[in-house]
Coordinates of N, CA and C in Angstrom, one line a residue:
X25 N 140.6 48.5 -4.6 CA 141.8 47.8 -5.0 C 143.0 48.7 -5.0
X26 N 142.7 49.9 -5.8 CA 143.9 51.0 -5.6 C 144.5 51.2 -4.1
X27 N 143.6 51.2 -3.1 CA 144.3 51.3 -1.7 C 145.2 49.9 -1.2
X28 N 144.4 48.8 -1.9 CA 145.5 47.6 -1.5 C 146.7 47.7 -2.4
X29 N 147.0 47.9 -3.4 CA 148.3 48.3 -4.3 C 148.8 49.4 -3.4
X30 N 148.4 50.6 -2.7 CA 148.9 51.6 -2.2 C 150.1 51.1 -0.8
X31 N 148.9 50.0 0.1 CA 149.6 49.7 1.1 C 150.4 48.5 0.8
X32 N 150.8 48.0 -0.2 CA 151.7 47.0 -1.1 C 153.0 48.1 -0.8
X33 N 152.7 48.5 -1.9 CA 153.5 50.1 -1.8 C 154.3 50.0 -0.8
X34 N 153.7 51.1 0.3 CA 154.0 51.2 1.5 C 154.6 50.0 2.3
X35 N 153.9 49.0 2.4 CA 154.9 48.4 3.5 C 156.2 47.6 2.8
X36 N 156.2 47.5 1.2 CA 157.6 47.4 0.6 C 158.7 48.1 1.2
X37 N 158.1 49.2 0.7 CA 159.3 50.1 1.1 C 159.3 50.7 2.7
X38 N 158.6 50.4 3.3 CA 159.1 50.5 4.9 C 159.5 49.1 4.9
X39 N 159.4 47.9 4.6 CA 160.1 46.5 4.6 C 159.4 46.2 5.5
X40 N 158.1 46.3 5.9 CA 157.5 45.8 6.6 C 156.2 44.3 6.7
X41 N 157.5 43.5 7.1 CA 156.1 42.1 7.0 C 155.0 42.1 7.0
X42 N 154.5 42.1 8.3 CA 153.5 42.2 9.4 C 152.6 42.7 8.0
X43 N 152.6 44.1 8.5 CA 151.8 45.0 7.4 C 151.6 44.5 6.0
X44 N 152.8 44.2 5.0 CA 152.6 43.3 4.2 C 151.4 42.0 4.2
X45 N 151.7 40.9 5.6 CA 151.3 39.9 5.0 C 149.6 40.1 5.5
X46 N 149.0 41.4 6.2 CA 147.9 41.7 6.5 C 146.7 41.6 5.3
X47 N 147.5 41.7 4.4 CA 147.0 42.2 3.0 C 146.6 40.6 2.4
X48 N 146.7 39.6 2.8 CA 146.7 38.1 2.0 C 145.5 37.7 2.7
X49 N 144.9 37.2 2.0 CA 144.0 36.3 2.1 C 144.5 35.1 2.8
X50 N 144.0 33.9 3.6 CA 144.3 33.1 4.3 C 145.2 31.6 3.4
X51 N 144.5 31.8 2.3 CA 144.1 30.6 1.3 C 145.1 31.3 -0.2
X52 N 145.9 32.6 0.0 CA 146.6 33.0 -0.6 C 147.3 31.8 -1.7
X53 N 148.3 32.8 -2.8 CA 149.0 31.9 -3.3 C 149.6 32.9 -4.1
X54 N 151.3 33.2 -4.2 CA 151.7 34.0 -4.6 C 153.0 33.0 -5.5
X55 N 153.4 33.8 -6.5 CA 154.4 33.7 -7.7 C 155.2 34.6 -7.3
X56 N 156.6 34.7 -7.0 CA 157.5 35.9 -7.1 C 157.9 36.6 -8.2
X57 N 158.9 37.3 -8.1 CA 159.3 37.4 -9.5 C 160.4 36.9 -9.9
X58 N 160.7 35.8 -9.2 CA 161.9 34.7 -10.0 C 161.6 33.4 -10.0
X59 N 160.3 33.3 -9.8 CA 159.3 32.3 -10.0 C 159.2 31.6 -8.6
X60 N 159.7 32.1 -7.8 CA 159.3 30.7 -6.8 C 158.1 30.9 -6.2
X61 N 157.2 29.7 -5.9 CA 155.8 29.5 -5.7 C 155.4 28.8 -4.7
X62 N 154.8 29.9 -4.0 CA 154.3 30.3 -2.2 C 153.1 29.8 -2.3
X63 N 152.4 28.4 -2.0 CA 151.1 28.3 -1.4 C 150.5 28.2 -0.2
X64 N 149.8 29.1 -0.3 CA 148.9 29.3 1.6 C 149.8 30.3 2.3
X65 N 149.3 31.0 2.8 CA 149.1 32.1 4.2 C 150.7 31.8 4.5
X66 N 151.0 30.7 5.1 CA 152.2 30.3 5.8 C 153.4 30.3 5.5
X67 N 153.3 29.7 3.8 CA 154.9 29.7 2.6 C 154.9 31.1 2.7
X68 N 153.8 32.1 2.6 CA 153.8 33.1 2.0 C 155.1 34.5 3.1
X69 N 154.0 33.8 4.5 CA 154.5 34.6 5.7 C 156.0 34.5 6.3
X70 N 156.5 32.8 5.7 CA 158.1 32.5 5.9 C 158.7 33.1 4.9
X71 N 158.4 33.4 3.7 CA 159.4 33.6 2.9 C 159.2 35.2 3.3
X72 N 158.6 35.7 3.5 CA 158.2 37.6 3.5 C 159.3 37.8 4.3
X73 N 158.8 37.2 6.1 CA 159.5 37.3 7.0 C 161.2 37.5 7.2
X74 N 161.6 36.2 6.1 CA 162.9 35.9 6.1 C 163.7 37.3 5.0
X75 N 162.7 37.8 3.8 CA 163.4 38.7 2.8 C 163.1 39.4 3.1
X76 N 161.7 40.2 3.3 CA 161.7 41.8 3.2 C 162.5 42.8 4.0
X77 N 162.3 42.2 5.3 CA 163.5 43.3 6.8 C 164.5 43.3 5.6
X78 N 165.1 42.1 5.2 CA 166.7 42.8 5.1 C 166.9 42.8 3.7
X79 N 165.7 43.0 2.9 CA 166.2 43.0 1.6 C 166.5 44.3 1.3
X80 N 167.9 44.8 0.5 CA 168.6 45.9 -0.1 C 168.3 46.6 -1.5
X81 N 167.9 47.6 -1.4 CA 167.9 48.5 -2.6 C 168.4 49.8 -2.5
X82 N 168.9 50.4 -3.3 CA 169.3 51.6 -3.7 C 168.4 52.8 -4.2
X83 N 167.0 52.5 -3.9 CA 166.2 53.3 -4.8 C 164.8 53.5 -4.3
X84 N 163.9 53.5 -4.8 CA 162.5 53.6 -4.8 C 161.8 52.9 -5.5
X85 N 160.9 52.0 -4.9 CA 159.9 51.6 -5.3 C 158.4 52.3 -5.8
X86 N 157.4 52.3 -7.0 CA 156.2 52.9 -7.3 C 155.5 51.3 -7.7
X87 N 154.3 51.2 -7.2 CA 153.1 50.7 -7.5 C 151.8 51.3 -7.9
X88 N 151.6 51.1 -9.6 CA 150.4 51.8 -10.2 C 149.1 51.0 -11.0
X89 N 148.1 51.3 -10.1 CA 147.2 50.3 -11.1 C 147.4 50.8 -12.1
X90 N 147.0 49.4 -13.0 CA 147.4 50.4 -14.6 C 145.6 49.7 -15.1
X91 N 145.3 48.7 -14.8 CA 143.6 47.6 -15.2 C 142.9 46.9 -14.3
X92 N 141.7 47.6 -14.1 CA 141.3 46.3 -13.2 C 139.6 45.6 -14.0
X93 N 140.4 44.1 -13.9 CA 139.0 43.4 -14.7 C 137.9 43.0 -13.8
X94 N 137.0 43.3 -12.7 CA 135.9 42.4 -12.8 C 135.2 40.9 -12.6
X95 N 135.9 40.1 -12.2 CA 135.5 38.7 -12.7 C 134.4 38.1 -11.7
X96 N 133.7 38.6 -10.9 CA 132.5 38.9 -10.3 C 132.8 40.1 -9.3
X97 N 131.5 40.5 -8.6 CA 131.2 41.4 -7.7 C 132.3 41.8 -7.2
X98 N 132.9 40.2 -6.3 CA 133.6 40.0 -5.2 C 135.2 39.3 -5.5
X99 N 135.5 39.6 -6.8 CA 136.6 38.8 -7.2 C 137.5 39.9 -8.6
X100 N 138.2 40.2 -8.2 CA 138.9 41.5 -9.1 C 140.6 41.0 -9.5
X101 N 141.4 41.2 -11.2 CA 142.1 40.9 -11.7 C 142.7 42.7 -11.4
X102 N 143.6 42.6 -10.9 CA 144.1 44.0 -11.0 C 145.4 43.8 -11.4
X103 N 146.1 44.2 -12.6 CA 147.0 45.1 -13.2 C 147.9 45.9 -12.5
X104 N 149.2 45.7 -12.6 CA 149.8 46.9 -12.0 C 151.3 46.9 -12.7
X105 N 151.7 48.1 -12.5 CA 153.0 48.5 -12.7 C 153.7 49.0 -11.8
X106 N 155.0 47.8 -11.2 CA 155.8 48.0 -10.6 C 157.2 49.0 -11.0
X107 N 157.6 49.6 -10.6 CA 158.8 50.6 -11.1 C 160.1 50.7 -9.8
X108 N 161.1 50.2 -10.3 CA 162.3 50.3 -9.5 C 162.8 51.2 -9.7
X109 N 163.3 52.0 -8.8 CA 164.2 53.3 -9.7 C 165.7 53.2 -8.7
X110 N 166.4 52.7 -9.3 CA 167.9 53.1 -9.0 C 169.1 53.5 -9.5
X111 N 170.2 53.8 -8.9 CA 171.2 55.0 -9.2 C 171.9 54.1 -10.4
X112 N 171.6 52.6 -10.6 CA 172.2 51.7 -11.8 C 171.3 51.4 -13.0
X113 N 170.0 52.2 -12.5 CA 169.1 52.0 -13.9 C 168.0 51.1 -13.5
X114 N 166.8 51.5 -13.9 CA 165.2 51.2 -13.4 C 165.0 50.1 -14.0
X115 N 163.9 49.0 -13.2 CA 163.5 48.1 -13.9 C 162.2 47.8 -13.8
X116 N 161.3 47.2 -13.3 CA 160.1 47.3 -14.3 C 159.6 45.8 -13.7
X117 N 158.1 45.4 -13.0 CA 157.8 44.7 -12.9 C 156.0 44.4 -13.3
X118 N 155.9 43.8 -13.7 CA 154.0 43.5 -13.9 C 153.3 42.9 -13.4
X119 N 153.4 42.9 -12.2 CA 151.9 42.1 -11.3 C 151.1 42.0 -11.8
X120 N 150.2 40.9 -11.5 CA 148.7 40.7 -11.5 C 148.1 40.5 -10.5
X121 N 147.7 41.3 -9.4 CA 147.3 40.4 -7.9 C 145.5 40.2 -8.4
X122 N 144.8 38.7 -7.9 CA 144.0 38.4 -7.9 C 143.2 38.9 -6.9
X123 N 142.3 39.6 -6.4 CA 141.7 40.1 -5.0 C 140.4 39.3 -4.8
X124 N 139.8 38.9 -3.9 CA 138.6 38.8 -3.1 C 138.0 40.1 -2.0
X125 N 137.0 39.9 -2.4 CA 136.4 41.0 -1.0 C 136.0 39.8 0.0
X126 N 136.6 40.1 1.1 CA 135.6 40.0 2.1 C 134.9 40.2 3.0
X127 N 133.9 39.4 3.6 CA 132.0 39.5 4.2 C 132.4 40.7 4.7
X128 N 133.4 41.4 5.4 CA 133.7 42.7 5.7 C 133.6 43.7 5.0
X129 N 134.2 43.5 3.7 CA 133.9 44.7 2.7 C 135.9 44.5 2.4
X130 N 136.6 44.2 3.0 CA 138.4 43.8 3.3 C 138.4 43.4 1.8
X131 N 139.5 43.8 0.6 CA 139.7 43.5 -0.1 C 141.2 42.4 0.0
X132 N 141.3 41.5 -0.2 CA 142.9 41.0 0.7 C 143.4 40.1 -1.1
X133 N 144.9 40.1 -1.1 CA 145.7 39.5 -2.4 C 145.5 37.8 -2.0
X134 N 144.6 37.6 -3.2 CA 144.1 36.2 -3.1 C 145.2 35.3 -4.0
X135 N 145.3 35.4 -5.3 CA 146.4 34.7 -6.2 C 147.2 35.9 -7.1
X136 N 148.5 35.6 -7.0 CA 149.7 36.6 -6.9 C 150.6 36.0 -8.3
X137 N 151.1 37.3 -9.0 CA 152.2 36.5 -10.1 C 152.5 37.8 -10.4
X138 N 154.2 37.8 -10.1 CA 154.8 39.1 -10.1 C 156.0 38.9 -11.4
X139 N 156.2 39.5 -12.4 CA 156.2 38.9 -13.3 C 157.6 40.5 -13.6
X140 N 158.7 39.8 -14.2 CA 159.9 41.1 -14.4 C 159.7 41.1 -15.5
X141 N 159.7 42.5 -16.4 CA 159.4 42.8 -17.5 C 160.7 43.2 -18.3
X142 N 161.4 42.6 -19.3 CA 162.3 42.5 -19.7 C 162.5 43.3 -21.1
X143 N 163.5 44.3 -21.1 CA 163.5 45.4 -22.2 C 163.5 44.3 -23.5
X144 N 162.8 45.0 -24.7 CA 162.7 43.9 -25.7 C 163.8 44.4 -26.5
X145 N 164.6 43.3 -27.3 CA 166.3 43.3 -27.7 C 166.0 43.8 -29.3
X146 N 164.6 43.9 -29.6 CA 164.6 44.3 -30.9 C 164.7 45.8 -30.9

C-alpha cells in the first residue's frame, strides 16, 4: 500500500494523469477535497485529465501512510497524511484511500475521500 501512496505522490507532483489514473481500480469512486464526487474509472479519468496538467502550486507536495486497517486479505483502509508546503503557509489533507488487491498481486485506489483538515479555532 505504501508504494501506491508513493506513486500518488509522484505522479501529483509531476501532474501526471496517465500515471495517476493507472493506480484506480476500474469500478473506482473518489471524493475530492471539496467534495465533489467521481463515480467509475471515467468521472474519475475526466476530471484528473482536465485539472492535474494545469493545476498550480507554489510548493511541494508529501504523502505519508500514517494507518493501515485490514478489512480482509484483499481489501486495505489506508490512512494518509497529505502535506502542502507553500511560500503562503502549509495545509494539510487526510485521505483515506480504500485499496483492493488484484488476481495479480496490483494493489489499485478502489474508494477515495480526500478530506482538508482544518486548523482547530480553539
Amino acid at each position: 500500500m505504501a508504494q501506491v501512496v508513493a506513486a500518488v505522490e509522484r505522479t501529483q507532483r509531476a501532474k501526471d494523469a496517465e500515471g495517476f489514473l493507472a493506480l484506480f481500480h476500474p469500478e473506482a469512486l473518489w471524493t475530492t477535497g471539496h467534495g465533489k464526487v467521481l463515480i467509475g474509472f471515467e468521472a474519475i479519468a475526466e476530471f484528473t485529465r482536465a485539472v492535474l496538467p494545469t493545476a498550480s502550486w507554489d510548493g511541494e507536495v508529501t504523502y505519508e501512510v500514517v494507518h493501515t486497517q485490514f478489512l480482509r486479505p484483499d481489501v486495505a483502509a489506508v490512512k494518509v497524511r497529505q502535506l502542502y508546503r507553500a511560500p503562503d503557509g502549509d495545509t494539510e489533507g487526510a485521505p483515506l484511500y480504500v485499496m483492493t488487491r488484484e488476481p495479480d498481486g496490483r494493489w489499485l485506489l478502489t474508494a477515495c475521500q480526500n478530506t482538508q483538515v482544518v486548523a482547530d479555532p480553539a
